[in-house]
Coordinates of C-alpha atoms and ligand atoms in Angstrom, one line a residue:
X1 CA -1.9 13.4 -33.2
X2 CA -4.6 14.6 -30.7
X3 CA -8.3 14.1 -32.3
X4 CA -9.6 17.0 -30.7
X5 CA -7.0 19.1 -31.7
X6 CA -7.3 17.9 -35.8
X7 CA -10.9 17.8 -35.1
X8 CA -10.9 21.7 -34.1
X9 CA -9.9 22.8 -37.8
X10 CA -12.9 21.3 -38.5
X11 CA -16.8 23.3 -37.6
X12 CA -17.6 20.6 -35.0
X13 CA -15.1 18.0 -33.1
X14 CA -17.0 15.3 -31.5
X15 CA -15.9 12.1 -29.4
X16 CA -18.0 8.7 -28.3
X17 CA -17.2 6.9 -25.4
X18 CA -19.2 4.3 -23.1
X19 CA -18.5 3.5 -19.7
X20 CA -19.7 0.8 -16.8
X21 CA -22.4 0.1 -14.1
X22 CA -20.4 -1.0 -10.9
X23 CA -21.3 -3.1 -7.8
X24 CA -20.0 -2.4 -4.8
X25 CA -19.3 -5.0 -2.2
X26 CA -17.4 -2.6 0.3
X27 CA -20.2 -0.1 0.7
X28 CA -20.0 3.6 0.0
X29 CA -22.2 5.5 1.9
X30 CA -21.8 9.2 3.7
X31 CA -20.1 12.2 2.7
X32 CA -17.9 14.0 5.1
X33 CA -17.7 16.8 2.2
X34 CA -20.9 17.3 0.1
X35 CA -19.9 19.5 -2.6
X36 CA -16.7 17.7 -3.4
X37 CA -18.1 14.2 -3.0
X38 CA -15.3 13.2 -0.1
X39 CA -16.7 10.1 1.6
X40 CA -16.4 9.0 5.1
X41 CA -15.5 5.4 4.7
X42 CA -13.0 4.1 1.4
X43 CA -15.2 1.5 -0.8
X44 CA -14.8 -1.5 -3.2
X45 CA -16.7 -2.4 -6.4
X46 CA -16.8 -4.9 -9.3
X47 CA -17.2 -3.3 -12.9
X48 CA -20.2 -5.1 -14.6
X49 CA -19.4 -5.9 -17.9
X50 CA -20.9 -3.6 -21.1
X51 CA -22.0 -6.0 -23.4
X52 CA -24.9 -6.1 -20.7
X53 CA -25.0 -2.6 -19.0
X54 CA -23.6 0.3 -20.4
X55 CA -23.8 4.2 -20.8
X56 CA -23.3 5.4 -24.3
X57 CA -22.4 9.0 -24.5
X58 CA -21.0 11.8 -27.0
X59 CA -19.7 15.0 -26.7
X60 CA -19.2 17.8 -29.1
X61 CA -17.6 21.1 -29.2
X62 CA -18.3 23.7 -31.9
X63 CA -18.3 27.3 -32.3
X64 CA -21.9 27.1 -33.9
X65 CA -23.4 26.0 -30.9
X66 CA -25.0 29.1 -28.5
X67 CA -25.4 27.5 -25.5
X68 CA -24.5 23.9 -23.6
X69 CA -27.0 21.6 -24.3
X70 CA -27.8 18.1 -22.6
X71 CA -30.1 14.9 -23.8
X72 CA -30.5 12.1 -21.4
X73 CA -32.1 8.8 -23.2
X74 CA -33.6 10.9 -26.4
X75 CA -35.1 13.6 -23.8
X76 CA -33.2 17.0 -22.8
X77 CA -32.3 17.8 -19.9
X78 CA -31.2 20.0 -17.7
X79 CA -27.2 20.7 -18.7
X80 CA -27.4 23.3 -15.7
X81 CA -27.5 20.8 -12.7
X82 CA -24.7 21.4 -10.5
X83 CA -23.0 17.9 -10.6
X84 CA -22.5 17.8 -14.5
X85 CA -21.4 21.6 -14.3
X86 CA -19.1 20.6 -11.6
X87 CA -17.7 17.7 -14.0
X88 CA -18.0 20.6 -17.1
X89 CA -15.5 23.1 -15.4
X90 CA -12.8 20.4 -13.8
X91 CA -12.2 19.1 -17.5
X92 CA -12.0 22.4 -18.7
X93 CA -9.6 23.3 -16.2
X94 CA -7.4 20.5 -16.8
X95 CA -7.4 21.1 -20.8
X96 CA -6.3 24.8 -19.8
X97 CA -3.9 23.6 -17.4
X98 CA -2.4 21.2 -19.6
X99 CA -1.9 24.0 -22.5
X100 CA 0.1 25.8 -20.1
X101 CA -2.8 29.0 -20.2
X102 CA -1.8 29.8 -23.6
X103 CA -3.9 29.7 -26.3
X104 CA -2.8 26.5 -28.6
X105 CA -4.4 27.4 -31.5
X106 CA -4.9 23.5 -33.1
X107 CA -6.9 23.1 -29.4
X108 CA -10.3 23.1 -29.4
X109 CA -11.4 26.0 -27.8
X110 CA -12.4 25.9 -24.4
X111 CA -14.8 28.6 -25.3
X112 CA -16.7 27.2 -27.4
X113 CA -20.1 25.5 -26.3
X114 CA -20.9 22.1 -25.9
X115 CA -23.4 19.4 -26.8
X116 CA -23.9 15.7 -25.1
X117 CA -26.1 13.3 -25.5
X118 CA -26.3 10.1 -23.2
X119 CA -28.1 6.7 -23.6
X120 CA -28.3 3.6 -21.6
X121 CA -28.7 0.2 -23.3
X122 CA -30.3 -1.2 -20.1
X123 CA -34.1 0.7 -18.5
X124 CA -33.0 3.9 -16.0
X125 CA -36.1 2.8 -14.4
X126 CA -34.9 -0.4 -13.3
X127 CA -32.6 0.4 -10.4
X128 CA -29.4 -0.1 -11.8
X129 CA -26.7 2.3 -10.6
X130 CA -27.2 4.3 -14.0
X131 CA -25.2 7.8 -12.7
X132 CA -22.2 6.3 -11.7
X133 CA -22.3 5.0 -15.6
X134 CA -23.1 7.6 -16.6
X135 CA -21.0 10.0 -15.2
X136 CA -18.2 8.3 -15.6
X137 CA -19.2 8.3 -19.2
X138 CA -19.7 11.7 -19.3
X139 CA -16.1 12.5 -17.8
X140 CA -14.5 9.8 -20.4
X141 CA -16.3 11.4 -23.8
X142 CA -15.5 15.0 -22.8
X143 CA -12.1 14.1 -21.6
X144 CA -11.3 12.6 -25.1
X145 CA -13.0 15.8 -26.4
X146 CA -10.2 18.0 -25.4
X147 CA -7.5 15.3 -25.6
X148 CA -7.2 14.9 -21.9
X149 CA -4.7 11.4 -21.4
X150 CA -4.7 12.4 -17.5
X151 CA -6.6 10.0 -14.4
X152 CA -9.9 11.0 -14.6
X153 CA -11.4 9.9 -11.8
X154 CA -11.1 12.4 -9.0
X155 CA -13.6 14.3 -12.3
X156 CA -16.2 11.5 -12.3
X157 CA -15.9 11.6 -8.6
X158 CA -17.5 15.3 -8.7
X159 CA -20.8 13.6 -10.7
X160 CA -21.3 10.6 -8.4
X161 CA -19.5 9.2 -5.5
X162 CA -19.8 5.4 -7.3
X163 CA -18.8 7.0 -10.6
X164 CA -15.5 7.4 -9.8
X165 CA -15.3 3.5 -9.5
X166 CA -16.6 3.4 -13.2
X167 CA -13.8 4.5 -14.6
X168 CA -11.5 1.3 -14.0
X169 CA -12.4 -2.6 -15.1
X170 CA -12.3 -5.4 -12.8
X171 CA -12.1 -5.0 -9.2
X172 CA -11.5 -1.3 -8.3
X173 CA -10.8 0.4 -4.6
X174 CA -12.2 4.6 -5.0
X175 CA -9.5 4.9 -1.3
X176 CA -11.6 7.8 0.7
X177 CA -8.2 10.3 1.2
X178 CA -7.2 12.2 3.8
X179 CA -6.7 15.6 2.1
X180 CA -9.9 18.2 2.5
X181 CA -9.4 19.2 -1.2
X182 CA -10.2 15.7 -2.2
X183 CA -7.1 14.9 -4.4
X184 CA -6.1 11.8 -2.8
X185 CA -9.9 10.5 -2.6
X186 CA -9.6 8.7 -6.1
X187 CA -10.1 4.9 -7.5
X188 CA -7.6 2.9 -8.1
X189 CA -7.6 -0.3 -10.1
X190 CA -7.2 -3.4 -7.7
X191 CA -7.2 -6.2 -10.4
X192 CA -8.4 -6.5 -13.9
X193 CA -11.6 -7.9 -15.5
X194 CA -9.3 -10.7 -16.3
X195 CA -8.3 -11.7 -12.7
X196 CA -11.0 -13.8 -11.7
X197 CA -12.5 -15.3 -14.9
X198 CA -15.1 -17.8 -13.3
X199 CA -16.9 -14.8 -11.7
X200 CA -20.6 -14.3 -12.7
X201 CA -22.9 -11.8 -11.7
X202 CA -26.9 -12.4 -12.1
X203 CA -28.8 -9.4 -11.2
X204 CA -32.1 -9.8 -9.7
X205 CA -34.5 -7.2 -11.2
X206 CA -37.2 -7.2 -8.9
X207 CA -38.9 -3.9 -9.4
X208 CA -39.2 -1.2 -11.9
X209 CA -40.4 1.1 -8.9
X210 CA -38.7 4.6 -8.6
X211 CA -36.7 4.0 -4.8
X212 CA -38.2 6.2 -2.5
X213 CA -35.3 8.5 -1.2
X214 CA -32.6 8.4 -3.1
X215 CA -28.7 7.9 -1.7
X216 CA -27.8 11.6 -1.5
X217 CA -30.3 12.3 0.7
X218 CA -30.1 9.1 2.2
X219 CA -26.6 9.1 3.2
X220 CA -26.9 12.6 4.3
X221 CA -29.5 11.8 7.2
X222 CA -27.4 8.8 7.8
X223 CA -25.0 11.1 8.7
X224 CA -26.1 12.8 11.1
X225 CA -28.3 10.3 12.6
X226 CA -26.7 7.1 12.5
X227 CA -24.1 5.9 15.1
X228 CA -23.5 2.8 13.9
X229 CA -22.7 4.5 10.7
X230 CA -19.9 6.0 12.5
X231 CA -19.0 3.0 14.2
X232 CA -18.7 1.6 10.3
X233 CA -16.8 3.6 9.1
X234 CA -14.1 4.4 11.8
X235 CA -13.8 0.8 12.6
X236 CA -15.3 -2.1 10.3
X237 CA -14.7 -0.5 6.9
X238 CA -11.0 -0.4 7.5
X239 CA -10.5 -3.8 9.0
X240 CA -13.0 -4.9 6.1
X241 CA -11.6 -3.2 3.2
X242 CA -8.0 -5.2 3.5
X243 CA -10.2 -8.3 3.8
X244 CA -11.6 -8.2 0.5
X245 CA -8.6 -6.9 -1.0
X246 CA -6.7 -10.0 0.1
X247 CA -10.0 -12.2 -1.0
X248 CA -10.4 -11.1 -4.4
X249 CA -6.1 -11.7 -4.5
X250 CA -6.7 -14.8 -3.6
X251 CA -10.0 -15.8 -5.9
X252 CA -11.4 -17.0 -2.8
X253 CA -14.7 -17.2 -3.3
X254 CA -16.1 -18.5 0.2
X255 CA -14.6 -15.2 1.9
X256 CA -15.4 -12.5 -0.8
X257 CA -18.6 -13.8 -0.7
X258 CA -19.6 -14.0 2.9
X259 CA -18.2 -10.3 3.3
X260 CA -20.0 -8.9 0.6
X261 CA -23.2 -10.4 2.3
X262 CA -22.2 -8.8 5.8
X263 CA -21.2 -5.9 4.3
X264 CA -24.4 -5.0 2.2
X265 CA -26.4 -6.1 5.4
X266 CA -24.6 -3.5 7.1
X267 CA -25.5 -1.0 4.7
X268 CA -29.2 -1.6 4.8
X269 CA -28.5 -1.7 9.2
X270 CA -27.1 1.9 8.7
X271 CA -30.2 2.9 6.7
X272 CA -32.4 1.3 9.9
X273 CA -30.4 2.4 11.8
X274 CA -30.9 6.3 10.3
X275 CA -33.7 8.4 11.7
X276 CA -36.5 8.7 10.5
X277 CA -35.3 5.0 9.0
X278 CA -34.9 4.4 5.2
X279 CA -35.6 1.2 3.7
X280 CA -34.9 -0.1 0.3
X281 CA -35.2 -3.9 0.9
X282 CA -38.4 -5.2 -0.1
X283 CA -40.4 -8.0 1.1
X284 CA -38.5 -9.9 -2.2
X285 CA -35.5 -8.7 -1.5
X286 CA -35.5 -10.5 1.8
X287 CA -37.4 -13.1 0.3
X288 CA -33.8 -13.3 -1.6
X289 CA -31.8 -13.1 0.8
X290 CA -33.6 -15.8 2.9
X291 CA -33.0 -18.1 -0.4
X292 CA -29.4 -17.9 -0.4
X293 CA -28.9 -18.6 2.8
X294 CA -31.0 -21.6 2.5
X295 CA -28.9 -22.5 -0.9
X296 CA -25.4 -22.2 0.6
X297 CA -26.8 -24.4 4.1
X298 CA -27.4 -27.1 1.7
X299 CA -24.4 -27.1 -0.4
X300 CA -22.4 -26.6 2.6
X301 CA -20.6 -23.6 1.5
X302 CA -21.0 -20.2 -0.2
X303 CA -22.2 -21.1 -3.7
X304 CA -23.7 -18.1 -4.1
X305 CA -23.6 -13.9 -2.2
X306 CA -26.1 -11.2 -2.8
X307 CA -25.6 -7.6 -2.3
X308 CA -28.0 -4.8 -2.8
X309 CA -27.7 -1.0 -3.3
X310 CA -30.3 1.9 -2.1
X311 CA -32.7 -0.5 -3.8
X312 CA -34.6 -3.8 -4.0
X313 CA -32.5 -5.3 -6.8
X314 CA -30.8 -8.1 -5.9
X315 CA -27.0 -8.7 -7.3
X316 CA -25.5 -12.2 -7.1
X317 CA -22.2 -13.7 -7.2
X318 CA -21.7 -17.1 -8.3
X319 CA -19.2 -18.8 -9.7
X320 CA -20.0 -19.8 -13.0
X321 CA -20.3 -24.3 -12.4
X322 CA -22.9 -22.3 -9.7
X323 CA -25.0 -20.2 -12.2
X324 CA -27.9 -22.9 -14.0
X325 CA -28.6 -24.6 -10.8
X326 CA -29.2 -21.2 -8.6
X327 CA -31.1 -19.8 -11.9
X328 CA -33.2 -22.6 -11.9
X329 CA -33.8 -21.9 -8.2
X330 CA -34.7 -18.2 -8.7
X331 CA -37.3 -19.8 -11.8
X332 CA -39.0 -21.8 -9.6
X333 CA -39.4 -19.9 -6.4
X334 CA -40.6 -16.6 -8.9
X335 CA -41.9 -18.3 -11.5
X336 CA -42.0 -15.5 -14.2
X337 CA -45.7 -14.1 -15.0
X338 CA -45.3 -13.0 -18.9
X339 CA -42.8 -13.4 -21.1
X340 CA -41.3 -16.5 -19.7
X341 CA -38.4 -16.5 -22.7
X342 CA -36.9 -13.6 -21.7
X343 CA -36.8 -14.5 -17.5
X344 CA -33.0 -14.8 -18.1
X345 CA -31.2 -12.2 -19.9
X346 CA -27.7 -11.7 -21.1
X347 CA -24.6 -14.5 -20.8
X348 CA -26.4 -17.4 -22.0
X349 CA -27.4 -20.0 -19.2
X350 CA -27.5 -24.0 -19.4
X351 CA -30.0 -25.8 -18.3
X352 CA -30.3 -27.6 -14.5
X353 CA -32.5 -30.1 -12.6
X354 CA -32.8 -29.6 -9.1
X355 CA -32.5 -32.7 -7.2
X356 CA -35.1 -33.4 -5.1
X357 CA -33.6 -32.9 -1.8
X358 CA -32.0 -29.5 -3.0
X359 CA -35.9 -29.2 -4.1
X360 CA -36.6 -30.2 -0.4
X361 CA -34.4 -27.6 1.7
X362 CA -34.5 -24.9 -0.7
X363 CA -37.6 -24.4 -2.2
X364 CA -40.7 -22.6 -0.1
X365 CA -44.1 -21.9 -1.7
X366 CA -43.7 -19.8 -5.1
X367 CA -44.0 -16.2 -5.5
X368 CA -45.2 -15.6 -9.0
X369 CA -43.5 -12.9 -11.1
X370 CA -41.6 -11.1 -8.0
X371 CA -38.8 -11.2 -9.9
X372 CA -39.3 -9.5 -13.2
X373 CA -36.1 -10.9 -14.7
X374 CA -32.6 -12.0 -14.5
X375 CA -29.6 -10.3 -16.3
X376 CA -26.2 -12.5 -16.1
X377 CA -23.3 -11.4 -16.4
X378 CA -19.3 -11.0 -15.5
X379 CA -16.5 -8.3 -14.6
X380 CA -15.6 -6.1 -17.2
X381 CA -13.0 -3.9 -18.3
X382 CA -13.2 0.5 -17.6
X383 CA -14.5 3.2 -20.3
X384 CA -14.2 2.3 -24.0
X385 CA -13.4 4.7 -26.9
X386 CA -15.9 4.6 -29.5
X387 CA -14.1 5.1 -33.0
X388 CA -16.6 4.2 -35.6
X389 CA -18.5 7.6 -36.3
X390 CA -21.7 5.8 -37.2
X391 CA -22.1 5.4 -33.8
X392 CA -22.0 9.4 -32.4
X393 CA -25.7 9.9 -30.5
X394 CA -25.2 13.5 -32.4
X395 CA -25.7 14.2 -36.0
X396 CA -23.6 16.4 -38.1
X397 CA -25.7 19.0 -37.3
X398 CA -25.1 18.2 -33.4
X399 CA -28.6 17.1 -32.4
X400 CA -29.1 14.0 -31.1
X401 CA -30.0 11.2 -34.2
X402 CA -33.1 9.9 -34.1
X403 CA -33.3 6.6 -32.7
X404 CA -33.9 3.3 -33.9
Ligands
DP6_501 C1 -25.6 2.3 -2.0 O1 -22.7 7.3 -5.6 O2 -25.2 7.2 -6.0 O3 -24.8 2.4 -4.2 O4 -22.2 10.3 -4.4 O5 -24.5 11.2 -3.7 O6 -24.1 10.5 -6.1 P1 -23.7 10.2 -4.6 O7 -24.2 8.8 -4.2 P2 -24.1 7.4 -5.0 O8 -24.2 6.4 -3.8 C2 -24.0 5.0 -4.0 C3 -24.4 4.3 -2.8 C4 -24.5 2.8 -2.9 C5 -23.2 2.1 -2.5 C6 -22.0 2.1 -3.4 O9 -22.2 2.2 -4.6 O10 -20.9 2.1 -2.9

């Protein structure tokens, strides 16, 4: 029994779903086709688990409604921007094509209007990749709406490049495609959330500061001005992309993490590298990345890799014997301003001494509250149905529910 289709008896047929933040450690960046979202180089991610960072979105249908309607974190917004009409009309034209252009009349009608409402349980203003999220969310809840089972993510991939990652758990591939109507340029799941169960993730919330252009732009003038962009995709991204594929097989952390270091350095070389030249490291975000270098020296070996988006958030992978020890690190080199309790959110974190010689060859004079706080977590699994109806963002009446 479809749940749209019983639902569509009813006035109003509405469906939950939330979906993941992903971190990329093969980067994405460049569009050889800008409406589509095609890119020039194939990526790979890590989904971040949802207890700690997740979009929260509902969708309803009902012939009541006069016109589609959009609320983004309590607020509308604008349901008429061209990347969530683009995802609006590619579901719709897979629920028609799936009813074989008749009219079923149990469906939900396609005609009828639409409401959604999105929330994320993490702050938008913090940096963290919240439209992949949440277009993957959006894709997931109005999939479920019209009782779509199909792969999805050639849909999300019409919101947001990264979103199309989103839609899998674990360790996921979105393989750029060859085709200029994008249907091979879709993720594909590499290895579950399960694969690698030592696996941590601490992000590094250095700044609640809006970035200053964001990737779309970006990776445009990338595009046209950056050769070594060109040079990255045509010849390392390939060579690199097997690489991790073959590390993350393996649970090797030494070499998934020393690539995922190069490879976001590369990244931020491209956006030097672009003309005029964009920068989203901060003075703390090298400040970071000077740290773990000067971690791993001293242990010998690659205890712990950062990687950073168009952004100065920091995201760290550690194994999890590796997690106290570099928290403690991160504690004392920004000791925390205010708050001091909730420095480290999320997975819970034991306690470490740092031995005096890690103290030694680690540690450099303080920078106090640089780093606003610490979220741990691990991989986690793709979009989740949401069945309990206490948790729709939209009333019976299909306005979002006030919130607690
Ligand atoms: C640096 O997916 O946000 O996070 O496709 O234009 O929406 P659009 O860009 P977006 O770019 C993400 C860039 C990145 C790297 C990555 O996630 O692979």
């Amino acid at each position: 029994v479809r749940p749209a289709a019983m639902a569509a008896e009813r006035a109003l047929a509405m469906a939950t779903c939330t979906a993941p933040v992903n971190i990329a450690v093969i980067k994405y960046w460049g569009k050889r086709d800008t409406d589509l979202i095609l890119p020039i180089n194939s990526s790979l991610s890590v989904t971040l688990h949802q207890d700690q960072l997740k979009t929260t979105t509902t969708a309803a249908a009902s012939r009541d409604f006069t016109e589609d309607r959009l609320w983004v974190n309590g607020k509308e917004a604008d349901v008429g921007h061209p990347r969530v009409q683009a995802c609006l009309r590619e579901v719709r034209r897979l629920a028609r094509k799936r009813r074989g252009g008749g009219e079923d009349a149990a469906a939900l009608s396609l005609s009828y209007k639409i409401h959604i409402a999105s929330e994320n349980n993490f702050p938008t203003a913090a940096g963290l990749a919240s439209s992949a999220a949440g277009y993957a969310c959006l894709v997931s809840a109005l999939a479920r709406l019209y009782g779509l089972e199909e792969e999805l993510s050639e849909v999300a991939r019409r919101g947001s490049g990264s979103a199309c990652r989103s839609m899998f758990g674990g360790f996921v591939q979105w393989q750029r495609g060859e085709r200029p109507d994008g249907t091979d340029s879709l993720a594909l799941q590499v290895a579950p959330e399960t694969h690698w169960p030592e696996l941590r993730v601490l992000v590094l919330v250095v700044s609640g500061e809006k970035k200053p252009v964001g990737s779309t732009a970006g990776m445009q003038t990338s595009v046209e001005t950056s050769p070594l962009l060109k040079h990255r995709a045509e010849v390392v991204v390939p060579e690199r992309l097997a690489q991790m594929m073959q590390h993350i097989r393996d649970r090797d952390f030494e070499g998934f993490g020393q690539l995922a270091m190069r490879d976001s350095n590369q990244f931020h070389a491209t956006c030097l590298d672009t003309f005029p030249p964009i920068f989203y490291l901060t003075d703390v975000s090298r400040h970071i990345i000077a740290l773990a270098h000067r971690y791993n020296a001293h242990h010998g070996h690659t205890k712990v890799a950062y990687t950073f988006d168009a952004g100065p958030n920091a995201v760290i992978f550690a194994l999890a014997d590796a997690v106290a020890e570099f928290v403690e690190v991160v504690r004392r080199s920004f000791p925390p301003a205010t708050n001091g309790d909730q420095f480290v959110r999320g997975l819970p974190v034991g306690s470490a001494a740092l031995p005096p010689q890690l103290e030694a060859a680690v540690l450099t004079e303080p920078v106090p509250g640089a780093v606003q706080y610490i979220l741990h977590t691990k991989p986690g699994p793709g979009p989740q149905l949401v069945d309990d109806p206490s948790q729709h963002l939209l009333g019976p009446d299909g306005l979002p529910r006030s919130r607690a």
